[in-house]
């Protein structure tokens, strides 16, 4: 296991280096720079600012300097927020996005899996049709429309929840529901499909012939294998939710990481773009690694197949 983890971590370092290289090249290929404005700065002032941030150095030197600092987790200063580093911005905003994302992830899993189980168990009934209509709407309707509807209903029509800002637990309810709508619907569909496939397998028929109860048949036998595609989806989903959603965070005025990411693109804040991209990529790779470690616990056959190949 240790050797496998070390191998994956080494591969992750290579992937991060490739991501840094591509992102760095794309950013500098765009005309203009972080200090390009409609009203141009005097040439002397522009030269001083560029010299301070080493933007007048050859591009290759800038690249090597950034990679050297990134290797020791120094993501550099922000060009648009004087006195702040990219590490400071991530440290300040990631906890907000992580709190919102974790709540959304819990909602998506806690609602999506039981609803998918119910839809599969009551296949081709009114309950199944109603749940699948809800899942289709959740997948199809954009999050900003769902957010607007939630604000209209629960902040204005029935004023029971705050419409925006981030000042306490009540302020997290509406954005969490808006952010969880799409993944909940997708998890519901994956769970339903996986359980229907599992229920058609021979081992389910054998268990039923031995007198295994219906509830045990569904939860202990079918669900375990049905969760494999759900777990695969949850890996990158967790990384995406934990780093925030620009649309939802903007609508609800939440000071999260996703909002800073898109703002940095508009501002051409090179170091913030690179730093958040690296952070997001790292989270995705770590989530995928965690999912790969969880797989054998859900289906021991995966580990057995790997052992057979090694032998």
PDB file of C-alpha atoms in Angstrom, residues 159-296:
ATOM      1  CA  UNK A 159     -39.232  35.297   4.569  1.00  0.00           C
ATOM      2  CA  UNK A 160     -37.824  32.535   6.757  1.00  0.00           C
ATOM      3  CA  UNK A 161     -34.199  32.528   5.564  1.00  0.00           C
ATOM      4  CA  UNK A 162     -31.699  35.278   4.681  1.00  0.00           C
ATOM      5  CA  UNK A 163     -31.195  35.959   0.980  1.00  0.00           C
ATOM      6  CA  UNK A 164     -27.440  36.599   0.974  1.00  0.00           C
ATOM      7  CA  UNK A 165     -24.200  37.152   2.929  1.00  0.00           C
ATOM      8  CA  UNK A 166     -22.343  34.713   5.193  1.00  0.00           C
ATOM      9  CA  UNK A 167     -22.937  35.469   8.861  1.00  0.00           C
ATOM     10  CA  UNK A 168     -24.161  32.252  10.454  1.00  0.00           C
ATOM     11  CA  UNK A 169     -25.700  28.802   9.935  1.00  0.00           C
ATOM     12  CA  UNK A 170     -28.975  30.198   8.556  1.00  0.00           C
ATOM     13  CA  UNK A 171     -27.075  31.936   5.750  1.00  0.00           C
ATOM     14  CA  UNK A 172     -25.731  28.600   4.495  1.00  0.00           C
ATOM     15  CA  UNK A 173     -29.078  26.888   3.913  1.00  0.00           C
ATOM     16  CA  UNK A 174     -30.138  28.411   0.586  1.00  0.00           C
ATOM     17  CA  UNK A 175     -26.692  28.373  -1.095  1.00  0.00           C
ATOM     18  CA  UNK A 176     -26.141  24.781   0.066  1.00  0.00           C
ATOM     19  CA  UNK A 177     -29.466  23.708  -1.443  1.00  0.00           C
ATOM     20  CA  UNK A 178     -28.695  25.510  -4.714  1.00  0.00           C
ATOM     21  CA  UNK A 179     -25.211  23.995  -4.914  1.00  0.00           C
ATOM     22  CA  UNK A 180     -26.422  20.486  -3.991  1.00  0.00           C
ATOM     23  CA  UNK A 181     -29.302  20.308  -6.493  1.00  0.00           C
ATOM     24  CA  UNK A 182     -27.325  19.072  -9.514  1.00  0.00           C
ATOM     25  CA  UNK A 183     -25.109  16.498  -7.708  1.00  0.00           C
ATOM     26  CA  UNK A 184     -28.114  15.196  -5.751  1.00  0.00           C
ATOM     27  CA  UNK A 185     -29.989  14.520  -8.971  1.00  0.00           C
ATOM     28  CA  UNK A 186     -26.953  12.893 -10.596  1.00  0.00           C
ATOM     29  CA  UNK A 187     -26.238  10.680  -7.589  1.00  0.00           C
ATOM     30  CA  UNK A 188     -29.901   9.667  -7.546  1.00  0.00           C
ATOM     31  CA  UNK A 189     -29.740   8.560 -11.172  1.00  0.00           C
ATOM     32  CA  UNK A 190     -26.436   6.696 -10.670  1.00  0.00           C
ATOM     33  CA  UNK A 191     -27.760   4.908  -7.577  1.00  0.00           C
ATOM     34  CA  UNK A 192     -30.977   3.865  -9.287  1.00  0.00           C
ATOM     35  CA  UNK A 193     -29.118   2.550 -12.328  1.00  0.00           C
ATOM     36  CA  UNK A 194     -26.547   0.710 -10.207  1.00  0.00           C
ATOM     37  CA  UNK A 195     -29.135  -0.967  -7.982  1.00  0.00           C
ATOM     38  CA  UNK A 196     -31.265  -2.063 -10.932  1.00  0.00           C
ATOM     39  CA  UNK A 197     -28.175  -3.620 -12.491  1.00  0.00           C
ATOM     40  CA  UNK A 198     -27.217  -5.316  -9.216  1.00  0.00           C
ATOM     41  CA  UNK A 199     -30.718  -6.673  -8.630  1.00  0.00           C
ATOM     42  CA  UNK A 200     -30.539  -8.447 -11.993  1.00  0.00           C
ATOM     43  CA  UNK A 201     -27.357 -10.357 -11.029  1.00  0.00           C
ATOM     44  CA  UNK A 202     -27.261 -14.054 -10.199  1.00  0.00           C
ATOM     45  CA  UNK A 203     -26.002 -13.587  -6.643  1.00  0.00           C
ATOM     46  CA  UNK A 204     -29.122 -11.570  -5.831  1.00  0.00           C
ATOM     47  CA  UNK A 205     -31.336 -14.366  -7.138  1.00  0.00           C
ATOM     48  CA  UNK A 206     -29.338 -16.850  -5.042  1.00  0.00           C
ATOM     49  CA  UNK A 207     -29.675 -14.726  -1.912  1.00  0.00           C
ATOM     50  CA  UNK A 208     -33.416 -14.325  -2.499  1.00  0.00           C
ATOM     51  CA  UNK A 209     -33.824 -18.106  -2.944  1.00  0.00           C
ATOM     52  CA  UNK A 210     -32.095 -18.624   0.406  1.00  0.00           C
ATOM     53  CA  UNK A 211     -34.743 -16.526   2.106  1.00  0.00           C
ATOM     54  CA  UNK A 212     -32.799 -13.298   2.592  1.00  0.00           C
ATOM     55  CA  UNK A 213     -35.192 -10.490   3.516  1.00  0.00           C
ATOM     56  CA  UNK A 214     -36.006  -7.810   0.980  1.00  0.00           C
ATOM     57  CA  UNK A 215     -34.551  -4.975   3.058  1.00  0.00           C
ATOM     58  CA  UNK A 216     -31.325  -6.897   3.668  1.00  0.00           C
ATOM     59  CA  UNK A 217     -31.225  -7.841  -0.007  1.00  0.00           C
ATOM     60  CA  UNK A 218     -31.368  -4.196  -1.026  1.00  0.00           C
ATOM     61  CA  UNK A 219     -29.104  -2.603   1.588  1.00  0.00           C
ATOM     62  CA  UNK A 220     -26.505  -5.305   2.227  1.00  0.00           C
ATOM     63  CA  UNK A 221     -26.190  -7.002  -1.136  1.00  0.00           C
ATOM     64  CA  UNK A 222     -27.310  -4.735  -3.980  1.00  0.00           C
ATOM     65  CA  UNK A 223     -26.318  -1.334  -2.593  1.00  0.00           C
ATOM     66  CA  UNK A 224     -22.678  -2.206  -1.971  1.00  0.00           C
ATOM     67  CA  UNK A 225     -21.937  -2.906  -5.641  1.00  0.00           C
ATOM     68  CA  UNK A 226     -24.271  -0.162  -6.827  1.00  0.00           C
ATOM     69  CA  UNK A 227     -22.188   2.436  -4.967  1.00  0.00           C
ATOM     70  CA  UNK A 228     -19.062   1.956  -7.111  1.00  0.00           C
ATOM     71  CA  UNK A 229     -20.079   4.455  -9.838  1.00  0.00           C
ATOM     72  CA  UNK A 230     -21.428   6.807  -7.155  1.00  0.00           C
ATOM     73  CA  UNK A 231     -18.105   6.763  -5.310  1.00  0.00           C
ATOM     74  CA  UNK A 232     -16.272   7.409  -8.597  1.00  0.00           C
ATOM     75  CA  UNK A 233     -18.438  10.486  -9.140  1.00  0.00           C
ATOM     76  CA  UNK A 234     -18.075  11.731  -5.565  1.00  0.00           C
ATOM     77  CA  UNK A 235     -14.272  12.042  -5.874  1.00  0.00           C
ATOM     78  CA  UNK A 236     -14.065  14.960  -8.352  1.00  0.00           C
ATOM     79  CA  UNK A 237     -17.425  16.248  -7.091  1.00  0.00           C
ATOM     80  CA  UNK A 238     -15.999  16.709  -3.585  1.00  0.00           C
ATOM     81  CA  UNK A 239     -13.045  18.681  -4.945  1.00  0.00           C
ATOM     82  CA  UNK A 240     -15.350  20.882  -7.032  1.00  0.00           C
ATOM     83  CA  UNK A 241     -17.732  21.590  -4.143  1.00  0.00           C
ATOM     84  CA  UNK A 242     -15.010  22.191  -1.569  1.00  0.00           C
ATOM     85  CA  UNK A 243     -13.303  24.813  -3.749  1.00  0.00           C
ATOM     86  CA  UNK A 244     -16.568  26.680  -4.265  1.00  0.00           C
ATOM     87  CA  UNK A 245     -18.919  27.640  -7.055  1.00  0.00           C
ATOM     88  CA  UNK A 246     -18.467  31.091  -8.558  1.00  0.00           C
ATOM     89  CA  UNK A 247     -22.109  31.344  -9.641  1.00  0.00           C
ATOM     90  CA  UNK A 248     -23.611  30.380  -6.279  1.00  0.00           C
ATOM     91  CA  UNK A 249     -21.055  32.345  -4.273  1.00  0.00           C
ATOM     92  CA  UNK A 250     -21.698  35.443  -6.392  1.00  0.00           C
ATOM     93  CA  UNK A 251     -25.499  35.223  -6.154  1.00  0.00           C
ATOM     94  CA  UNK A 252     -25.401  34.833  -2.372  1.00  0.00           C
ATOM     95  CA  UNK A 253     -22.438  37.246  -1.874  1.00  0.00           C
ATOM     96  CA  UNK A 254     -20.317  34.547  -0.217  1.00  0.00           C
ATOM     97  CA  UNK A 255     -16.602  35.418   0.180  1.00  0.00           C
ATOM     98  CA  UNK A 256     -15.364  32.038  -1.032  1.00  0.00           C
ATOM     99  CA  UNK A 257     -12.527  30.700  -3.159  1.00  0.00           C
ATOM    100  CA  UNK A 258     -14.580  30.201  -6.315  1.00  0.00           C
ATOM    101  CA  UNK A 259     -15.433  33.869  -6.460  1.00  0.00           C
ATOM    102  CA  UNK A 260     -11.779  34.862  -6.152  1.00  0.00           C
ATOM    103  CA  UNK A 261     -10.786  32.443  -8.908  1.00  0.00           C
ATOM    104  CA  UNK A 262     -12.966  33.976 -11.609  1.00  0.00           C
ATOM    105  CA  UNK A 263     -12.251  37.513 -10.385  1.00  0.00           C
ATOM    106  CA  UNK A 264      -8.548  36.798 -10.745  1.00  0.00           C
ATOM    107  CA  UNK A 265      -9.103  35.816 -14.387  1.00  0.00           C
ATOM    108  CA  UNK A 266     -10.806  39.144 -15.100  1.00  0.00           C
ATOM    109  CA  UNK A 267      -7.988  40.966 -13.293  1.00  0.00           C
ATOM    110  CA  UNK A 268      -5.283  38.844 -14.961  1.00  0.00           C
ATOM    111  CA  UNK A 269      -3.841  38.226 -11.535  1.00  0.00           C
ATOM    112  CA  UNK A 270      -1.393  35.587 -12.747  1.00  0.00           C
ATOM    113  CA  UNK A 271      -0.262  34.241  -9.393  1.00  0.00           C
ATOM    114  CA  UNK A 272      -3.802  33.885  -8.027  1.00  0.00           C
ATOM    115  CA  UNK A 273      -4.915  32.059 -11.196  1.00  0.00           C
ATOM    116  CA  UNK A 274      -1.958  29.690 -10.999  1.00  0.00           C
ATOM    117  CA  UNK A 275      -2.219  29.181  -7.247  1.00  0.00           C
ATOM    118  CA  UNK A 276      -5.920  28.333  -7.202  1.00  0.00           C
ATOM    119  CA  UNK A 277      -5.518  26.109 -10.288  1.00  0.00           C
ATOM    120  CA  UNK A 278      -2.745  24.185  -8.536  1.00  0.00           C
ATOM    121  CA  UNK A 279      -4.782  23.924  -5.343  1.00  0.00           C
ATOM    122  CA  UNK A 280      -7.874  22.732  -7.198  1.00  0.00           C
ATOM    123  CA  UNK A 281      -5.878  20.168  -9.219  1.00  0.00           C
ATOM    124  CA  UNK A 282      -4.220  18.880  -6.047  1.00  0.00           C
ATOM    125  CA  UNK A 283      -7.611  18.395  -4.382  1.00  0.00           C
ATOM    126  CA  UNK A 284      -8.944  16.482  -7.389  1.00  0.00           C
ATOM    127  CA  UNK A 285      -5.941  14.138  -7.410  1.00  0.00           C
ATOM    128  CA  UNK A 286      -6.151  13.558  -3.660  1.00  0.00           C
ATOM    129  CA  UNK A 287      -9.885  12.830  -3.884  1.00  0.00           C
ATOM    130  CA  UNK A 288      -9.280  10.370  -6.722  1.00  0.00           C
ATOM    131  CA  UNK A 289      -6.533   8.697  -4.690  1.00  0.00           C
ATOM    132  CA  UNK A 290      -8.886   8.406  -1.726  1.00  0.00           C
ATOM    133  CA  UNK A 291     -11.547   6.866  -3.960  1.00  0.00           C
ATOM    134  CA  UNK A 292      -9.051   4.294  -5.279  1.00  0.00           C
ATOM    135  CA  UNK A 293      -8.213   3.325  -1.695  1.00  0.00           C
ATOM    136  CA  UNK A 294     -11.913   2.964  -0.836  1.00  0.00           C
ATOM    137  CA  UNK A 295     -12.715   0.749  -3.864  1.00  0.00           C
ATOM    138  CA  UNK A 296     -11.389  -2.550  -2.378  1.00  0.00           C
TER     139      UNK A 296
END
